[in-house]
Amino acid sequence: MAKLVAVSEAGTIPASTVPTLPERYADESYKLFSQIDVSEPSPEKAREIRKKCLWRVMPFLCIGYHLMYIDKQTLGSSSILVITGAITIIFGVFVWILFPDNPLQAKFLTVEERAQAILRIKENHSGIEQKHFKKYQFIEALKDPKSWLFFLHSWSQEMANGTTNQYSLIIKSFGFSTPETTLLGCVTGGTALVSLLTAALILHKTTDCRARLSSFSYLFCVVSSVLLMALPWSNKWGLVTGIWLRSPGGIPYSIVMIWAANCSAGHTKKTTVIALYHIGYGLGNILSPQLFQGRWRPRYYPTWTVILIVASILPAIIVLYLRYYLVRENRRRDALAAAKPVMDDGVVESYDEDGIRITHVVNANQLDLTDRENLTFRYVL
């Protein structure tokens, strides 16, 4: 954990208020800002930088997302291993070579633009990256209740992911032919595309609506499960509509995964939280196919009951509680700031060739502090 010293630009101040750490443990952005002095980008420049980043990043994300959803039933079990495996490896090589780790490695930006790209998001108080593993941050992540709430959400939501790989078989079991099943599967993809684009637009136009939008999306999943359990087997169009209504369930997957990262600061802690989230994701994907037991055909009543309770209602409750938990914490920090000013600066120590200690006063964002250490940090909602 960062130790405390009594050094600042203004002179000596109470030691308990100034976080400091050795240069090697500072955020990667410190290295850039120690070499260049830039001002915050204008709104026009910020939009220009964002567009550059989007054009370079989005193709990788779109291709990667597409590889996840290749129709496994159509390709067959043997083909899927060869085709998607080979494509994924080749794509991974391109990502390794061309995809930047962070803004500092974005070669399509000038040095000044890299610094301005970091300043553009400085309000999140989470830094960029830090290469050293910090044990205390790892332990803090494991002790933080919200880390496990995000983990629980990831697991519970993915308990419905077994339906993704079963869509073709489920739709065909309603009484549709193979060509009809293929065409109706396109509707599922179209519905998912429209719902995700709508969610992206809402998030762009609003602030702090992640939890509300995610919980609202789960309403479609609830209705889907109810239709699949309640409608008569003869109503095949009603049943396939129930399948289509599951598509907006992809919205919380996209939102909450990024939300978990946004609500964590300190590189080791953030990495640990994201790792826990993906462990939950993997656990859900391992268990969810087991819900489709042959003895439950064709209605799969136990399956849809579990999906309704565990994968639709429970994750909606979790995201709403997360919002409540984070709002309460933000208010606590606001009260602390109102009672006593919270410092937004810290000190990075380095040594010159003669072994003389040099102290640099920097913004707290460059100290790789965790969200619990940095009281200026506010949780997005």
mmCIF file of C-alpha atoms in Angstrom:
data_model
loop_
_atom_site.group_PDB
_atom_site.id
_atom_site.type_symbol
_atom_site.label_atom_id
_atom_site.label_comp_id
_atom_site.label_asym_id
_atom_site.label_seq_id
_atom_site.Cartn_x
_atom_site.Cartn_y
_atom_site.Cartn_z
ATOM 1 C CA MET A 1 0.000 0.000 0.000
ATOM 2 C CA ALA A 2 1.189 3.513 -0.702
ATOM 3 C CA LYS A 3 2.994 5.026 2.246
ATOM 4 C CA LEU A 4 2.449 8.613 3.374
ATOM 5 C CA VAL A 5 4.904 11.497 3.457
ATOM 6 C CA ALA A 6 4.721 15.191 4.180
ATOM 7 C CA VAL A 7 5.693 16.703 0.835
ATOM 8 C CA SER A 8 3.745 18.873 -1.574
ATOM 9 C CA GLU A 9 4.210 21.764 -3.953
ATOM 10 C CA ALA A 10 3.041 24.128 -1.260
ATOM 11 C CA GLY A 11 5.479 22.780 1.305
ATOM 12 C CA THR A 12 4.975 20.593 4.341
ATOM 13 C CA ILE A 13 1.489 19.292 5.063
ATOM 14 C CA PRO A 14 0.141 16.624 7.412
ATOM 15 C CA ALA A 15 1.753 13.307 6.513
ATOM 16 C CA SER A 16 -1.499 11.399 6.800
ATOM 17 C CA THR A 17 -2.987 13.256 3.848
ATOM 18 C CA VAL A 18 -0.349 12.700 1.147
ATOM 19 C CA PRO A 19 -0.108 9.291 -0.536
ATOM 20 C CA THR A 20 3.275 8.491 -2.051
ATOM 21 C CA LEU A 21 4.929 5.525 -3.692
ATOM 22 C CA PRO A 22 8.101 4.607 -5.587
ATOM 23 C CA GLU A 23 8.244 5.470 -9.272
ATOM 24 C CA ARG A 24 8.133 1.820 -10.376
ATOM 25 C CA TYR A 25 4.730 1.358 -8.712
ATOM 26 C CA ALA A 26 3.133 4.459 -10.248
ATOM 27 C CA ASP A 27 0.511 4.200 -12.974
ATOM 28 C CA GLU A 28 1.826 3.907 -16.535
ATOM 29 C CA SER A 29 0.342 7.310 -17.330
ATOM 30 C CA TYR A 30 2.912 8.871 -14.958
ATOM 31 C CA LYS A 31 5.702 7.982 -17.385
ATOM 32 C CA LEU A 32 3.957 9.859 -20.177
ATOM 33 C CA PHE A 33 3.013 12.930 -18.162
ATOM 34 C CA SER A 34 6.545 13.178 -16.740
ATOM 35 C CA GLN A 35 7.787 13.669 -20.308
ATOM 36 C CA ILE A 36 5.086 15.873 -21.813
ATOM 37 C CA ASP A 37 2.876 18.705 -20.606
ATOM 38 C CA VAL A 38 -0.474 18.995 -22.376
ATOM 39 C CA SER A 39 -3.766 20.680 -21.613
ATOM 40 C CA GLU A 40 -7.128 18.969 -21.564
ATOM 41 C CA PRO A 41 -8.559 18.413 -25.050
ATOM 42 C CA SER A 42 -11.298 20.684 -26.326
ATOM 43 C CA PRO A 43 -14.684 19.020 -26.970
ATOM 44 C CA GLU A 44 -13.896 18.934 -30.685
ATOM 45 C CA LYS A 45 -10.470 17.375 -30.109
ATOM 46 C CA ALA A 46 -11.933 14.862 -27.658
ATOM 47 C CA ARG A 47 -14.465 13.752 -30.276
ATOM 48 C CA GLU A 48 -11.688 13.448 -32.859
ATOM 49 C CA ILE A 49 -9.623 11.240 -30.541
ATOM 50 C CA ARG A 50 -12.657 9.113 -29.704
ATOM 51 C CA LYS A 51 -13.452 8.574 -33.387
ATOM 52 C CA LYS A 52 -9.871 7.500 -34.082
ATOM 53 C CA CYS A 53 -10.057 4.989 -31.245
ATOM 54 C CA LEU A 54 -13.442 3.657 -32.331
ATOM 55 C CA TRP A 55 -12.352 3.080 -35.910
ATOM 56 C CA ARG A 56 -9.311 1.120 -34.726
ATOM 57 C CA VAL A 57 -10.959 -0.812 -31.879
ATOM 58 C CA MET A 58 -14.479 -1.609 -33.123
ATOM 59 C CA PRO A 59 -13.436 -3.955 -35.991
ATOM 60 C CA PHE A 60 -11.622 -6.196 -33.497
ATOM 61 C CA LEU A 61 -14.623 -6.248 -31.146
ATOM 62 C CA CYS A 62 -17.129 -6.957 -33.932
ATOM 63 C CA ILE A 63 -15.090 -9.832 -35.368
ATOM 64 C CA GLY A 64 -14.482 -11.292 -31.919
ATOM 65 C CA TYR A 65 -18.190 -11.088 -31.064
ATOM 66 C CA HIS A 66 -19.067 -12.747 -34.374
ATOM 67 C CA LEU A 67 -16.698 -15.653 -33.672
ATOM 68 C CA MET A 68 -18.521 -16.273 -30.397
ATOM 69 C CA TYR A 69 -21.850 -16.764 -32.139
ATOM 70 C CA ILE A 70 -21.053 -18.907 -35.177
ATOM 71 C CA ASP A 71 -23.929 -21.392 -35.476
ATOM 72 C CA LYS A 72 -22.434 -24.470 -33.835
ATOM 73 C CA GLN A 73 -25.393 -26.650 -34.713
ATOM 74 C CA THR A 74 -25.025 -25.926 -38.434
ATOM 75 C CA LEU A 75 -21.269 -26.520 -38.541
ATOM 76 C CA GLY A 76 -21.387 -29.724 -36.548
ATOM 77 C CA SER A 77 -19.250 -30.874 -33.628
ATOM 78 C CA SER A 78 -16.152 -31.857 -35.644
ATOM 79 C CA SER A 79 -16.174 -28.847 -37.955
ATOM 80 C CA ILE A 80 -16.553 -26.352 -35.120
ATOM 81 C CA LEU A 81 -13.315 -27.473 -33.493
ATOM 82 C CA VAL A 82 -11.299 -27.092 -36.676
ATOM 83 C CA ILE A 83 -12.898 -24.017 -38.245
ATOM 84 C CA THR A 84 -13.543 -21.770 -35.270
ATOM 85 C CA GLY A 85 -10.358 -22.924 -33.547
ATOM 86 C CA ALA A 86 -8.194 -21.995 -36.511
ATOM 87 C CA ILE A 87 -9.978 -18.693 -37.093
ATOM 88 C CA THR A 88 -9.708 -17.776 -33.406
ATOM 89 C CA ILE A 89 -5.963 -18.487 -33.322
ATOM 90 C CA ILE A 90 -5.358 -16.403 -36.456
ATOM 91 C CA PHE A 91 -7.524 -13.604 -35.098
ATOM 92 C CA GLY A 92 -5.670 -13.773 -31.788
ATOM 93 C CA VAL A 93 -2.355 -13.221 -33.559
ATOM 94 C CA PHE A 94 -3.729 -10.118 -35.273
ATOM 95 C CA VAL A 95 -5.059 -8.818 -31.941
ATOM 96 C CA TRP A 96 -1.680 -9.445 -30.281
ATOM 97 C CA ILE A 97 0.135 -7.488 -32.974
ATOM 98 C CA LEU A 98 -2.296 -4.686 -33.814
ATOM 99 C CA PHE A 99 -4.492 -4.111 -30.756
ATOM 100 C CA PRO A 100 -3.046 -1.565 -28.277
ATOM 101 C CA ASP A 101 -2.882 -2.559 -24.593
ATOM 102 C CA ASN A 102 -3.744 0.967 -23.470
ATOM 103 C CA PRO A 103 -3.715 4.552 -24.818
ATOM 104 C CA LEU A 104 0.050 4.756 -24.319
ATOM 105 C CA GLN A 105 0.521 1.986 -26.899
ATOM 106 C CA ALA A 106 -1.933 3.437 -29.452
ATOM 107 C CA LYS A 107 0.420 4.087 -32.374
ATOM 108 C CA PHE A 108 -2.379 5.622 -34.435
ATOM 109 C CA LEU A 109 -2.375 8.560 -31.982
ATOM 110 C CA THR A 110 0.352 11.161 -31.612
ATOM 111 C CA VAL A 111 2.120 11.461 -28.243
ATOM 112 C CA GLU A 112 0.050 14.561 -27.444
ATOM 113 C CA GLU A 113 -3.175 12.763 -28.397
ATOM 114 C CA ARG A 114 -2.283 9.817 -26.164
ATOM 115 C CA ALA A 115 -1.910 12.170 -23.214
ATOM 116 C CA GLN A 116 -5.157 13.944 -24.100
ATOM 117 C CA ALA A 117 -6.934 10.593 -24.459
ATOM 118 C CA ILE A 118 -5.992 9.861 -20.842
ATOM 119 C CA LEU A 119 -7.044 13.341 -19.689
ATOM 120 C CA ARG A 120 -10.371 12.875 -21.464
ATOM 121 C CA ILE A 121 -11.294 10.093 -19.026
ATOM 122 C CA LYS A 122 -9.522 11.415 -15.931
ATOM 123 C CA GLU A 123 -12.835 11.783 -14.084
ATOM 124 C CA ASN A 124 -13.049 8.024 -13.622
ATOM 125 C CA HIS A 125 -9.994 8.213 -11.266
ATOM 126 C CA SER A 126 -8.917 4.678 -12.195
ATOM 127 C CA GLY A 127 -5.617 5.190 -14.030
ATOM 128 C CA ILE A 128 -4.473 3.238 -17.085
ATOM 129 C CA GLU A 129 -2.221 0.313 -16.187
ATOM 130 C CA GLN A 130 0.458 -0.853 -13.752
ATOM 131 C CA LYS A 131 2.695 -3.810 -14.549
ATOM 132 C CA HIS A 132 3.579 -4.803 -10.961
ATOM 133 C CA PHE A 133 1.367 -7.218 -9.024
ATOM 134 C CA LYS A 134 0.288 -5.656 -5.729
ATOM 135 C CA LYS A 135 -0.715 -8.208 -3.130
ATOM 136 C CA TYR A 136 -2.700 -5.757 -1.004
ATOM 137 C CA GLN A 137 -4.859 -4.827 -3.994
ATOM 138 C CA PHE A 138 -5.505 -8.503 -4.715
ATOM 139 C CA ILE A 139 -6.610 -9.069 -1.126
ATOM 140 C CA GLU A 140 -8.747 -5.920 -1.168
ATOM 141 C CA ALA A 141 -10.529 -7.174 -4.295
ATOM 142 C CA LEU A 142 -11.331 -10.488 -2.575
ATOM 143 C CA LYS A 143 -12.646 -8.696 0.510
ATOM 144 C CA ASP A 144 -14.719 -6.157 -1.414
ATOM 145 C CA PRO A 145 -18.434 -7.174 -1.348
ATOM 146 C CA LYS A 146 -19.129 -5.700 -4.760
ATOM 147 C CA SER A 147 -16.510 -7.982 -6.357
ATOM 148 C CA TRP A 148 -18.600 -10.980 -5.335
ATOM 149 C CA LEU A 149 -21.850 -9.293 -6.333
ATOM 150 C CA PHE A 150 -20.465 -8.859 -9.841
ATOM 151 C CA PHE A 151 -19.254 -12.475 -9.762
ATOM 152 C CA LEU A 152 -22.694 -13.679 -8.677
ATOM 153 C CA HIS A 153 -24.367 -11.648 -11.412
ATOM 154 C CA SER A 154 -22.069 -13.109 -14.061
ATOM 155 C CA TRP A 155 -22.738 -16.666 -12.937
ATOM 156 C CA SER A 156 -26.497 -16.255 -12.603
ATOM 157 C CA GLN A 157 -26.931 -14.549 -15.950
ATOM 158 C CA GLU A 158 -24.893 -17.160 -17.805
ATOM 159 C CA MET A 159 -27.080 -19.925 -16.410
ATOM 160 C CA ALA A 160 -29.328 -19.101 -19.380
ATOM 161 C CA ASN A 161 -26.533 -19.228 -21.942
ATOM 162 C CA GLY A 162 -27.180 -22.889 -22.660
ATOM 163 C CA THR A 163 -30.174 -21.719 -24.684
ATOM 164 C CA THR A 164 -27.849 -19.830 -27.055
ATOM 165 C CA ASN A 165 -26.280 -23.054 -28.308
ATOM 166 C CA GLN A 166 -29.666 -24.782 -28.341
ATOM 167 C CA TYR A 167 -31.691 -22.155 -30.239
ATOM 168 C CA SER A 168 -31.815 -24.113 -33.492
ATOM 169 C CA LEU A 169 -32.850 -27.341 -31.782
ATOM 170 C CA ILE A 170 -35.426 -25.621 -29.581
ATOM 171 C CA ILE A 171 -37.050 -23.729 -32.451
ATOM 172 C CA LYS A 172 -37.122 -26.873 -34.610
ATOM 173 C CA SER A 173 -38.783 -28.818 -31.788
ATOM 174 C CA PHE A 174 -41.728 -26.390 -31.966
ATOM 175 C CA GLY A 175 -42.653 -27.954 -35.329
ATOM 176 C CA PHE A 176 -40.729 -25.835 -37.842
ATOM 177 C CA SER A 177 -38.811 -27.296 -40.764
ATOM 178 C CA THR A 178 -35.023 -26.964 -41.056
ATOM 179 C CA PRO A 179 -35.167 -24.037 -43.554
ATOM 180 C CA GLU A 180 -37.794 -22.303 -41.386
ATOM 181 C CA THR A 181 -35.639 -22.839 -38.300
ATOM 182 C CA THR A 182 -32.663 -21.230 -40.037
ATOM 183 C CA LEU A 183 -34.708 -18.197 -41.098
ATOM 184 C CA LEU A 184 -36.303 -17.809 -37.675
ATOM 185 C CA GLY A 185 -32.835 -17.949 -36.126
ATOM 186 C CA CYS A 186 -31.993 -14.834 -38.144
ATOM 187 C CA VAL A 187 -34.768 -13.026 -36.303
ATOM 188 C CA THR A 188 -33.030 -13.866 -33.041
ATOM 189 C CA GLY A 189 -29.834 -12.267 -34.294
ATOM 190 C CA GLY A 190 -31.703 -9.241 -35.636
ATOM 191 C CA THR A 191 -33.525 -8.766 -32.345
ATOM 192 C CA ALA A 192 -30.230 -8.937 -30.448
ATOM 193 C CA LEU A 193 -28.652 -6.387 -32.809
ATOM 194 C CA VAL A 194 -31.533 -3.914 -32.468
ATOM 195 C CA SER A 195 -31.674 -4.269 -28.674
ATOM 196 C CA LEU A 196 -27.911 -3.753 -28.279
ATOM 197 C CA LEU A 197 -27.881 -0.725 -30.581
ATOM 198 C CA THR A 198 -30.822 0.744 -28.654
ATOM 199 C CA ALA A 199 -29.027 0.150 -25.356
ATOM 200 C CA ALA A 200 -25.862 1.778 -26.701
ATOM 201 C CA LEU A 201 -27.854 4.834 -27.771
ATOM 202 C CA ILE A 202 -29.546 5.099 -24.366
ATOM 203 C CA LEU A 203 -26.211 4.849 -22.567
ATOM 204 C CA HIS A 204 -24.739 7.506 -24.851
ATOM 205 C CA LYS A 205 -27.582 9.930 -24.206
ATOM 206 C CA THR A 206 -27.960 9.371 -20.466
ATOM 207 C CA THR A 207 -25.800 9.073 -17.354
ATOM 208 C CA ASP A 208 -25.809 6.579 -14.496
ATOM 209 C CA CYS A 209 -28.498 4.314 -15.946
ATOM 210 C CA ARG A 210 -26.532 1.049 -16.143
ATOM 211 C CA ALA A 211 -28.438 -0.694 -13.367
ATOM 212 C CA ARG A 212 -31.852 0.558 -14.477
ATOM 213 C CA LEU A 213 -31.303 -0.410 -18.106
ATOM 214 C CA SER A 214 -29.960 -3.831 -17.146
ATOM 215 C CA SER A 215 -32.838 -4.609 -14.795
ATOM 216 C CA PHE A 216 -35.361 -3.424 -17.400
ATOM 217 C CA SER A 217 -33.782 -5.745 -19.973
ATOM 218 C CA TYR A 218 -34.350 -8.695 -17.655
ATOM 219 C CA LEU A 219 -38.101 -8.077 -17.863
ATOM 220 C CA PHE A 220 -37.993 -9.424 -21.423
ATOM 221 C CA CYS A 221 -36.248 -12.548 -20.131
ATOM 222 C CA VAL A 222 -38.921 -13.001 -17.461
ATOM 223 C CA VAL A 223 -41.709 -12.712 -20.033
ATOM 224 C CA SER A 224 -39.808 -15.130 -22.297
ATOM 225 C CA SER A 225 -39.638 -17.847 -19.642
ATOM 226 C CA VAL A 226 -43.291 -17.377 -18.689
ATOM 227 C CA LEU A 227 -44.409 -17.721 -22.322
ATOM 228 C CA LEU A 228 -42.328 -20.854 -22.857
ATOM 229 C CA MET A 229 -43.880 -22.467 -19.783
ATOM 230 C CA ALA A 230 -47.460 -21.225 -20.086
ATOM 231 C CA LEU A 231 -48.327 -21.345 -23.795
ATOM 232 C CA PRO A 232 -49.782 -24.547 -25.245
ATOM 233 C CA TRP A 233 -47.438 -26.653 -27.368
ATOM 234 C CA SER A 234 -49.664 -26.069 -30.381
ATOM 235 C CA ASN A 235 -48.964 -22.320 -30.316
ATOM 236 C CA LYS A 236 -45.592 -22.583 -32.027
ATOM 237 C CA TRP A 237 -45.471 -18.904 -33.046
ATOM 238 C CA GLY A 238 -46.063 -17.832 -29.484
ATOM 239 C CA LEU A 239 -43.313 -20.180 -28.307
ATOM 240 C CA VAL A 240 -40.799 -18.910 -30.862
ATOM 241 C CA THR A 241 -41.695 -15.361 -29.804
ATOM 242 C CA GLY A 242 -40.673 -16.405 -26.298
ATOM 243 C CA ILE A 243 -37.276 -17.385 -27.702
ATOM 244 C CA TRP A 244 -36.910 -14.065 -29.511
ATOM 245 C CA LEU A 245 -37.720 -12.149 -26.316
ATOM 246 C CA ARG A 246 -34.579 -13.561 -24.700
ATOM 247 C CA SER A 247 -32.398 -11.480 -27.049
ATOM 248 C CA PRO A 248 -32.382 -8.288 -24.900
ATOM 249 C CA GLY A 249 -30.799 -10.435 -22.185
ATOM 250 C CA GLY A 250 -27.502 -9.731 -23.917
ATOM 251 C CA ILE A 251 -27.716 -6.092 -22.829
ATOM 252 C CA PRO A 252 -26.854 -6.697 -19.140
ATOM 253 C CA TYR A 253 -24.006 -8.998 -20.184
ATOM 254 C CA SER A 254 -22.382 -6.140 -22.095
ATOM 255 C CA ILE A 255 -23.175 -3.440 -19.544
ATOM 256 C CA VAL A 256 -22.381 -5.129 -16.237
ATOM 257 C CA MET A 257 -19.063 -6.590 -17.414
ATOM 258 C CA ILE A 258 -17.798 -3.066 -18.179
ATOM 259 C CA TRP A 259 -19.531 -1.715 -15.067
ATOM 260 C CA ALA A 260 -17.508 -4.119 -12.908
ATOM 261 C CA ALA A 261 -14.284 -2.706 -14.375
ATOM 262 C CA ASN A 262 -15.475 0.901 -14.051
ATOM 263 C CA CYS A 263 -16.257 0.405 -10.357
ATOM 264 C CA SER A 264 -12.755 -0.794 -9.536
ATOM 265 C CA ALA A 265 -9.502 1.166 -9.421
ATOM 266 C CA GLY A 266 -5.934 0.033 -8.955
ATOM 267 C CA HIS A 267 -4.654 -2.167 -11.762
ATOM 268 C CA THR A 268 -4.170 -5.341 -9.723
ATOM 269 C CA LYS A 269 -7.562 -4.943 -8.073
ATOM 270 C CA LYS A 270 -9.324 -4.217 -11.351
ATOM 271 C CA THR A 271 -7.676 -7.217 -13.007
ATOM 272 C CA THR A 272 -8.747 -9.433 -10.098
ATOM 273 C CA VAL A 273 -12.352 -8.209 -10.254
ATOM 274 C CA ILE A 274 -12.490 -8.825 -14.010
ATOM 275 C CA ALA A 275 -10.962 -12.287 -13.508
ATOM 276 C CA LEU A 276 -13.621 -13.125 -10.896
ATOM 277 C CA TYR A 277 -16.309 -11.908 -13.287
ATOM 278 C CA HIS A 278 -15.064 -14.222 -16.021
ATOM 279 C CA ILE A 279 -14.763 -17.140 -13.608
ATOM 280 C CA GLY A 280 -18.464 -16.640 -12.894
ATOM 281 C CA TYR A 281 -19.071 -16.420 -16.635
ATOM 282 C CA GLY A 282 -17.254 -19.698 -17.226
ATOM 283 C CA LEU A 283 -18.990 -21.438 -14.332
ATOM 284 C CA GLY A 284 -22.393 -20.439 -15.685
ATOM 285 C CA ASN A 285 -21.506 -21.684 -19.158
ATOM 286 C CA ILE A 286 -20.338 -25.017 -17.744
ATOM 287 C CA LEU A 287 -23.539 -25.545 -15.774
ATOM 288 C CA SER A 288 -26.166 -24.083 -18.136
ATOM 289 C CA PRO A 289 -26.105 -26.885 -20.771
ATOM 290 C CA GLN A 290 -26.904 -29.352 -17.999
ATOM 291 C CA LEU A 291 -30.340 -27.755 -17.710
ATOM 292 C CA PHE A 292 -31.388 -29.340 -21.014
ATOM 293 C CA GLN A 293 -31.854 -32.935 -19.912
ATOM 294 C CA GLY A 294 -33.405 -35.407 -22.336
ATOM 295 C CA ARG A 295 -35.943 -36.563 -19.759
ATOM 296 C CA TRP A 296 -37.467 -33.050 -19.673
ATOM 297 C CA ARG A 297 -38.300 -32.900 -23.388
ATOM 298 C CA PRO A 298 -40.128 -31.338 -25.078
ATOM 299 C CA ARG A 299 -41.402 -28.636 -22.694
ATOM 300 C CA TYR A 300 -38.358 -28.411 -20.407
ATOM 301 C CA TYR A 301 -40.460 -27.033 -17.535
ATOM 302 C CA PRO A 302 -37.663 -27.434 -14.918
ATOM 303 C CA THR A 303 -35.229 -25.757 -17.321
ATOM 304 C CA TRP A 304 -37.347 -22.662 -17.917
ATOM 305 C CA THR A 305 -38.168 -22.455 -14.194
ATOM 306 C CA VAL A 306 -34.463 -22.326 -13.300
ATOM 307 C CA ILE A 307 -33.801 -19.803 -16.074
ATOM 308 C CA LEU A 308 -36.703 -17.657 -14.853
ATOM 309 C CA ILE A 309 -35.587 -17.559 -11.209
ATOM 310 C CA VAL A 310 -31.791 -17.883 -11.386
ATOM 311 C CA ALA A 311 -30.995 -16.257 -14.742
ATOM 312 C CA SER A 312 -33.686 -13.556 -14.982
ATOM 313 C CA ILE A 313 -35.045 -12.495 -11.580
ATOM 314 C CA LEU A 314 -31.893 -13.007 -9.472
ATOM 315 C CA PRO A 315 -29.497 -10.972 -11.686
ATOM 316 C CA ALA A 316 -32.049 -8.151 -11.896
ATOM 317 C CA ILE A 317 -32.159 -8.022 -8.096
ATOM 318 C CA ILE A 318 -28.345 -8.077 -7.938
ATOM 319 C CA VAL A 319 -27.859 -5.099 -10.273
ATOM 320 C CA LEU A 320 -30.483 -3.063 -8.424
ATOM 321 C CA TYR A 321 -28.821 -3.860 -5.099
ATOM 322 C CA LEU A 322 -25.440 -2.947 -6.583
ATOM 323 C CA ARG A 323 -26.858 0.438 -7.531
ATOM 324 C CA TYR A 324 -28.208 0.937 -3.996
ATOM 325 C CA TYR A 325 -24.852 -0.120 -2.477
ATOM 326 C CA LEU A 326 -22.833 2.216 -4.715
ATOM 327 C CA VAL A 327 -25.196 5.182 -4.290
ATOM 328 C CA ARG A 328 -24.845 4.850 -0.520
ATOM 329 C CA GLU A 329 -21.051 4.754 -0.803
ATOM 330 C CA ASN A 330 -20.988 7.808 -3.105
ATOM 331 C CA ARG A 331 -23.096 9.743 -0.609
ATOM 332 C CA ARG A 332 -20.758 8.741 2.224
ATOM 333 C CA ARG A 333 -17.795 10.088 0.247
ATOM 334 C CA ASP A 334 -19.651 13.278 -0.606
ATOM 335 C CA ALA A 335 -20.319 13.807 3.099
ATOM 336 C CA LEU A 336 -16.639 13.259 3.913
ATOM 337 C CA ALA A 337 -15.579 15.727 1.213
ATOM 338 C CA ALA A 338 -18.054 18.305 2.518
ATOM 339 C CA ALA A 339 -16.764 17.925 6.080
ATOM 340 C CA LYS A 340 -13.084 17.968 5.140
ATOM 341 C CA PRO A 341 -11.455 18.618 1.736
ATOM 342 C CA VAL A 342 -10.048 15.467 0.158
ATOM 343 C CA MET A 343 -6.661 15.823 -1.540
ATOM 344 C CA ASP A 344 -6.527 14.956 -5.227
ATOM 345 C CA ASP A 345 -2.717 14.891 -5.376
ATOM 346 C CA GLY A 346 0.050 12.571 -4.290
ATOM 347 C CA VAL A 347 3.801 12.095 -4.514
ATOM 348 C CA VAL A 348 5.941 9.821 -6.681
ATOM 349 C CA GLU A 349 9.480 9.198 -5.486
ATOM 350 C CA SER A 350 12.455 8.618 -7.755
ATOM 351 C CA TYR A 351 16.237 8.762 -7.384
ATOM 352 C CA ASP A 352 18.817 10.444 -9.590
ATOM 353 C CA GLU A 353 22.204 9.020 -10.575
ATOM 354 C CA ASP A 354 23.740 10.246 -7.306
ATOM 355 C CA GLY A 355 21.123 8.467 -5.218
ATOM 356 C CA ILE A 356 19.376 11.689 -4.195
ATOM 357 C CA ARG A 357 15.652 11.269 -3.665
ATOM 358 C CA ILE A 358 13.412 13.374 -5.912
ATOM 359 C CA THR A 359 9.722 13.843 -5.195
ATOM 360 C CA HIS A 360 7.163 14.671 -7.853
ATOM 361 C CA VAL A 361 3.702 15.967 -6.981
ATOM 362 C CA VAL A 362 1.203 14.311 -9.332
ATOM 363 C CA ASN A 363 -2.511 13.830 -9.700
ATOM 364 C CA ALA A 364 -3.866 10.893 -7.684
ATOM 365 C CA ASN A 365 -4.877 9.190 -10.945
ATOM 366 C CA GLN A 366 -1.181 8.505 -11.574
ATOM 367 C CA LEU A 367 -0.671 6.691 -8.247
ATOM 368 C CA ASP A 368 -2.504 3.440 -9.098
ATOM 369 C CA LEU A 369 -4.682 3.775 -5.993
ATOM 370 C CA THR A 370 -7.651 1.498 -5.444
ATOM 371 C CA ASP A 371 -11.185 2.869 -5.324
ATOM 372 C CA ARG A 372 -11.131 2.450 -1.541
ATOM 373 C CA GLU A 373 -7.868 4.355 -1.157
ATOM 374 C CA ASN A 374 -8.856 7.227 -3.443
ATOM 375 C CA LEU A 375 -11.725 9.083 -1.782
ATOM 376 C CA THR A 376 -12.156 11.309 -4.852
ATOM 377 C CA PHE A 377 -13.276 8.199 -6.741
ATOM 378 C CA ARG A 378 -17.015 8.050 -7.438
ATOM 379 C CA TYR A 379 -18.790 4.905 -8.554
ATOM 380 C CA VAL A 380 -20.726 5.048 -11.818
ATOM 381 C CA LEU A 381 -24.266 3.781 -11.640
#
